[in-house]
């Protein structure tokens, strides 16, 4: 009888197995040029989020200036559970979640892909580019030298340059230029 009473007192976001819904990485579409404001608002709401920003130096005829550029316009990544997912959609600048074509369920980005992408952004000295998802995947490699040491990805050639690519579900690849001597083949 006591266990029946305890079962009724469970929080609403619990599965039938007694496990809470895990947090998942989702991509949310936001209004153009509202990425930084949306990320700041999510932070004040206590919702974990990630906005990929890259520092660049722009050259004008009279000066140079360091600029923070949003790497993927109109997208902010959120790490949310079922309740937080609804709260995110309440923001005026949020349009909707990214979904697979023909589906209505938000596209879940695997934790491992997000960790690799964040690592690449944090430690890369070179500019990172996003490439089309139709890019042919190469062999699995690991970076063994330089600031990205330990990063695992795929070896690709883009415009005749060797790059290490990290796949991001439905968004394509994030690529960074890498000397061939800085990588080793993985045996998978």
mmCIF file of C-alpha atoms in Angstrom:
data_model
loop_
_atom_site.group_PDB
_atom_site.id
_atom_site.type_symbol
_atom_site.label_atom_id
_atom_site.label_comp_id
_atom_site.label_asym_id
_atom_site.label_seq_id
_atom_site.Cartn_x
_atom_site.Cartn_y
_atom_site.Cartn_z
ATOM 1 C CA UNK A 1 0.000 0.000 0.000
ATOM 2 C CA UNK A 2 2.861 2.345 0.787
ATOM 3 C CA UNK A 3 4.468 1.670 -2.620
ATOM 4 C CA UNK A 4 1.161 2.515 -4.357
ATOM 5 C CA UNK A 5 1.122 5.907 -2.643
ATOM 6 C CA UNK A 6 4.760 6.519 -3.637
ATOM 7 C CA UNK A 7 3.952 5.614 -7.258
ATOM 8 C CA UNK A 8 1.256 8.292 -7.317
ATOM 9 C CA UNK A 9 3.707 10.935 -6.051
ATOM 10 C CA UNK A 10 6.112 10.517 -8.987
ATOM 11 C CA UNK A 11 6.986 13.597 -11.031
ATOM 12 C CA UNK A 12 5.164 13.974 -14.354
ATOM 13 C CA UNK A 13 8.292 13.551 -16.502
ATOM 14 C CA UNK A 14 9.023 9.971 -15.567
ATOM 15 C CA UNK A 15 8.843 6.969 -17.880
ATOM 16 C CA UNK A 16 7.045 3.810 -16.800
ATOM 17 C CA UNK A 17 10.429 2.282 -15.935
ATOM 18 C CA UNK A 18 11.130 4.741 -13.137
ATOM 19 C CA UNK A 19 13.664 6.661 -15.266
ATOM 20 C CA UNK A 20 13.466 10.379 -15.980
ATOM 21 C CA UNK A 21 13.487 11.503 -19.610
ATOM 22 C CA UNK A 22 17.086 12.139 -20.599
ATOM 23 C CA UNK A 23 18.224 15.444 -21.999
ATOM 24 C CA UNK A 24 18.854 15.500 -25.732
ATOM 25 C CA UNK A 25 20.594 17.899 -28.090
ATOM 26 C CA UNK A 26 18.145 19.492 -30.522
ATOM 27 C CA UNK A 27 18.591 22.217 -33.116
ATOM 28 C CA UNK A 28 16.109 25.076 -32.944
ATOM 29 C CA UNK A 29 15.439 27.593 -35.725
ATOM 30 C CA UNK A 30 15.449 31.217 -34.568
ATOM 31 C CA UNK A 31 14.743 34.520 -36.268
ATOM 32 C CA UNK A 32 17.553 35.901 -38.429
ATOM 33 C CA UNK A 33 20.115 37.901 -36.393
ATOM 34 C CA UNK A 34 18.507 36.812 -33.092
ATOM 35 C CA UNK A 35 20.891 33.922 -32.363
ATOM 36 C CA UNK A 36 22.936 35.690 -29.668
ATOM 37 C CA UNK A 37 19.877 37.214 -27.987
ATOM 38 C CA UNK A 38 18.096 33.862 -27.966
ATOM 39 C CA UNK A 39 21.148 32.118 -26.480
ATOM 40 C CA UNK A 40 21.393 34.777 -23.748
ATOM 41 C CA UNK A 41 17.669 34.431 -22.971
ATOM 42 C CA UNK A 42 17.974 30.631 -22.762
ATOM 43 C CA UNK A 43 20.862 31.088 -20.319
ATOM 44 C CA UNK A 44 18.706 33.295 -18.057
ATOM 45 C CA UNK A 45 15.983 30.622 -18.196
ATOM 46 C CA UNK A 46 18.545 28.033 -17.047
ATOM 47 C CA UNK A 47 18.363 26.024 -20.278
ATOM 48 C CA UNK A 48 21.668 24.648 -21.527
ATOM 49 C CA UNK A 49 22.378 25.796 -25.064
ATOM 50 C CA UNK A 50 25.207 26.102 -27.550
ATOM 51 C CA UNK A 51 25.659 28.806 -30.170
ATOM 52 C CA UNK A 52 28.615 28.049 -32.469
ATOM 53 C CA UNK A 53 30.571 31.305 -32.763
ATOM 54 C CA UNK A 54 33.885 31.767 -34.538
ATOM 55 C CA UNK A 55 36.321 34.632 -34.096
ATOM 56 C CA UNK A 56 37.520 36.172 -37.378
ATOM 57 C CA UNK A 57 39.728 39.115 -38.244
ATOM 58 C CA UNK A 58 38.221 41.409 -40.857
ATOM 59 C CA UNK A 59 40.474 43.712 -42.856
ATOM 60 C CA UNK A 60 39.337 47.100 -44.071
ATOM 61 C CA UNK A 61 41.487 49.637 -45.881
ATOM 62 C CA UNK A 62 42.166 51.579 -42.678
ATOM 63 C CA UNK A 63 41.942 48.977 -39.896
ATOM 64 C CA UNK A 64 41.629 45.383 -38.750
ATOM 65 C CA UNK A 65 38.980 44.200 -36.334
ATOM 66 C CA UNK A 66 38.191 40.926 -34.564
ATOM 67 C CA UNK A 67 34.592 39.897 -35.248
ATOM 68 C CA UNK A 68 32.485 37.164 -33.604
ATOM 69 C CA UNK A 69 30.574 35.418 -36.401
ATOM 70 C CA UNK A 70 27.710 32.978 -35.893
ATOM 71 C CA UNK A 71 28.830 29.819 -37.703
ATOM 72 C CA UNK A 72 25.338 28.466 -38.468
ATOM 73 C CA UNK A 73 22.892 31.325 -39.042
ATOM 74 C CA UNK A 74 19.398 30.974 -37.566
ATOM 75 C CA UNK A 75 20.245 27.882 -35.459
ATOM 76 C CA UNK A 76 20.863 27.472 -31.734
ATOM 77 C CA UNK A 77 21.479 24.047 -30.188
ATOM 78 C CA UNK A 78 19.634 23.246 -26.956
ATOM 79 C CA UNK A 79 20.182 20.399 -24.471
ATOM 80 C CA UNK A 80 16.695 19.823 -23.099
ATOM 81 C CA UNK A 81 14.304 17.319 -21.557
ATOM 82 C CA UNK A 82 10.592 17.056 -22.376
ATOM 83 C CA UNK A 83 9.520 19.968 -20.141
ATOM 84 C CA UNK A 84 12.303 22.316 -21.240
ATOM 85 C CA UNK A 85 11.532 21.524 -24.889
ATOM 86 C CA UNK A 86 8.153 23.247 -24.499
ATOM 87 C CA UNK A 87 9.650 26.254 -22.677
ATOM 88 C CA UNK A 88 12.092 26.892 -25.537
ATOM 89 C CA UNK A 89 9.211 27.249 -28.018
ATOM 90 C CA UNK A 90 7.666 29.987 -25.840
ATOM 91 C CA UNK A 91 10.441 32.458 -26.758
ATOM 92 C CA UNK A 92 9.323 35.021 -29.345
ATOM 93 C CA UNK A 93 12.499 34.588 -31.411
ATOM 94 C CA UNK A 94 12.175 30.776 -31.698
ATOM 95 C CA UNK A 95 10.377 29.459 -34.774
ATOM 96 C CA UNK A 96 10.499 25.663 -34.462
ATOM 97 C CA UNK A 97 12.709 22.627 -33.956
ATOM 98 C CA UNK A 98 14.644 21.067 -36.821
ATOM 99 C CA UNK A 99 12.990 17.845 -38.006
ATOM 100 C CA UNK A 100 13.789 15.186 -40.587
ATOM 101 C CA UNK A 101 11.975 15.605 -43.886
ATOM 102 C CA UNK A 102 8.443 14.241 -43.636
ATOM 103 C CA UNK A 103 8.513 13.894 -39.839
ATOM 104 C CA UNK A 104 7.131 16.013 -37.014
ATOM 105 C CA UNK A 105 9.411 14.845 -34.192
ATOM 106 C CA UNK A 106 12.452 17.070 -33.438
ATOM 107 C CA UNK A 107 15.737 15.738 -34.835
ATOM 108 C CA UNK A 108 17.990 14.472 -32.016
ATOM 109 C CA UNK A 109 21.701 15.200 -32.440
ATOM 110 C CA UNK A 110 23.825 12.499 -30.772
ATOM 111 C CA UNK A 111 25.834 13.668 -27.741
ATOM 112 C CA UNK A 112 29.071 12.383 -29.287
ATOM 113 C CA UNK A 113 28.603 14.544 -32.412
ATOM 114 C CA UNK A 114 27.940 17.647 -30.314
ATOM 115 C CA UNK A 115 30.991 16.978 -28.124
ATOM 116 C CA UNK A 116 33.240 16.637 -31.185
ATOM 117 C CA UNK A 117 31.795 19.755 -32.808
ATOM 118 C CA UNK A 118 32.239 21.817 -29.617
ATOM 119 C CA UNK A 119 35.802 20.511 -29.191
ATOM 120 C CA UNK A 120 36.599 21.490 -32.779
ATOM 121 C CA UNK A 121 35.258 25.013 -32.258
ATOM 122 C CA UNK A 122 37.048 25.492 -28.940
ATOM 123 C CA UNK A 123 40.503 24.372 -30.010
ATOM 124 C CA UNK A 124 40.832 25.023 -33.746
ATOM 125 C CA UNK A 125 43.313 27.671 -34.870
ATOM 126 C CA UNK A 126 41.934 27.500 -38.431
ATOM 127 C CA UNK A 127 38.581 28.681 -39.719
ATOM 128 C CA UNK A 128 35.836 26.061 -39.607
ATOM 129 C CA UNK A 129 33.523 25.672 -42.561
ATOM 130 C CA UNK A 130 30.224 23.838 -42.860
ATOM 131 C CA UNK A 131 29.791 21.619 -45.874
ATOM 132 C CA UNK A 132 26.846 20.001 -47.580
ATOM 133 C CA UNK A 133 25.536 16.795 -45.970
ATOM 134 C CA UNK A 134 25.931 15.045 -49.326
ATOM 135 C CA UNK A 135 29.728 15.211 -48.957
ATOM 136 C CA UNK A 136 31.080 11.694 -49.391
ATOM 137 C CA UNK A 137 32.367 10.372 -46.054
ATOM 138 C CA UNK A 138 36.022 9.400 -45.906
ATOM 139 C CA UNK A 139 37.967 7.100 -43.672
ATOM 140 C CA UNK A 140 37.880 7.516 -39.898
ATOM 141 C CA UNK A 141 40.854 9.428 -38.498
ATOM 142 C CA UNK A 142 42.154 10.910 -35.231
ATOM 143 C CA UNK A 143 44.168 14.125 -34.899
ATOM 144 C CA UNK A 144 47.504 13.349 -33.178
ATOM 145 C CA UNK A 145 49.234 16.769 -33.216
ATOM 146 C CA UNK A 146 48.287 20.370 -32.655
ATOM 147 C CA UNK A 147 45.525 22.008 -30.649
ATOM 148 C CA UNK A 148 42.865 19.561 -31.925
ATOM 149 C CA UNK A 149 44.818 16.512 -30.735
ATOM 150 C CA UNK A 150 42.411 13.702 -29.866
ATOM 151 C CA UNK A 151 39.585 14.863 -32.160
ATOM 152 C CA UNK A 152 38.053 12.006 -34.148
ATOM 153 C CA UNK A 153 36.363 12.570 -37.476
ATOM 154 C CA UNK A 154 36.493 11.706 -41.140
ATOM 155 C CA UNK A 155 39.210 12.569 -43.630
ATOM 156 C CA UNK A 156 37.834 14.512 -46.595
ATOM 157 C CA UNK A 157 39.195 16.614 -49.424
ATOM 158 C CA UNK A 158 37.374 19.883 -50.127
ATOM 159 C CA UNK A 159 38.594 22.128 -52.940
ATOM 160 C CA UNK A 160 41.863 20.177 -53.065
ATOM 161 C CA UNK A 161 42.609 20.672 -49.358
ATOM 162 C CA UNK A 162 42.789 17.928 -46.725
ATOM 163 C CA UNK A 163 40.280 18.498 -43.944
ATOM 164 C CA UNK A 164 39.002 16.667 -40.897
ATOM 165 C CA UNK A 165 35.210 16.607 -40.868
ATOM 166 C CA UNK A 166 32.876 16.059 -37.934
ATOM 167 C CA UNK A 167 29.401 14.919 -38.967
ATOM 168 C CA UNK A 168 26.478 16.796 -37.417
ATOM 169 C CA UNK A 169 23.106 15.098 -37.932
ATOM 170 C CA UNK A 170 21.107 16.694 -40.784
ATOM 171 C CA UNK A 171 23.389 19.742 -40.913
ATOM 172 C CA UNK A 172 26.253 18.157 -42.816
ATOM 173 C CA UNK A 173 29.899 18.360 -41.807
ATOM 174 C CA UNK A 174 31.928 20.887 -39.854
ATOM 175 C CA UNK A 175 35.370 20.870 -41.479
ATOM 176 C CA UNK A 176 38.743 22.232 -40.461
ATOM 177 C CA UNK A 177 41.892 22.225 -42.586
ATOM 178 C CA UNK A 178 44.493 19.807 -41.273
ATOM 179 C CA UNK A 179 48.003 18.892 -42.426
ATOM 180 C CA UNK A 180 48.135 15.210 -43.381
ATOM 181 C CA UNK A 181 50.980 14.624 -40.897
ATOM 182 C CA UNK A 182 48.736 15.647 -38.007
ATOM 183 C CA UNK A 183 46.333 12.730 -38.388
ATOM 184 C CA UNK A 184 46.342 8.942 -38.093
ATOM 185 C CA UNK A 185 43.933 6.362 -39.449
ATOM 186 C CA UNK A 186 41.598 4.671 -36.950
ATOM 187 C CA UNK A 187 41.200 0.910 -37.143
ATOM 188 C CA UNK A 188 37.397 0.604 -37.116
#
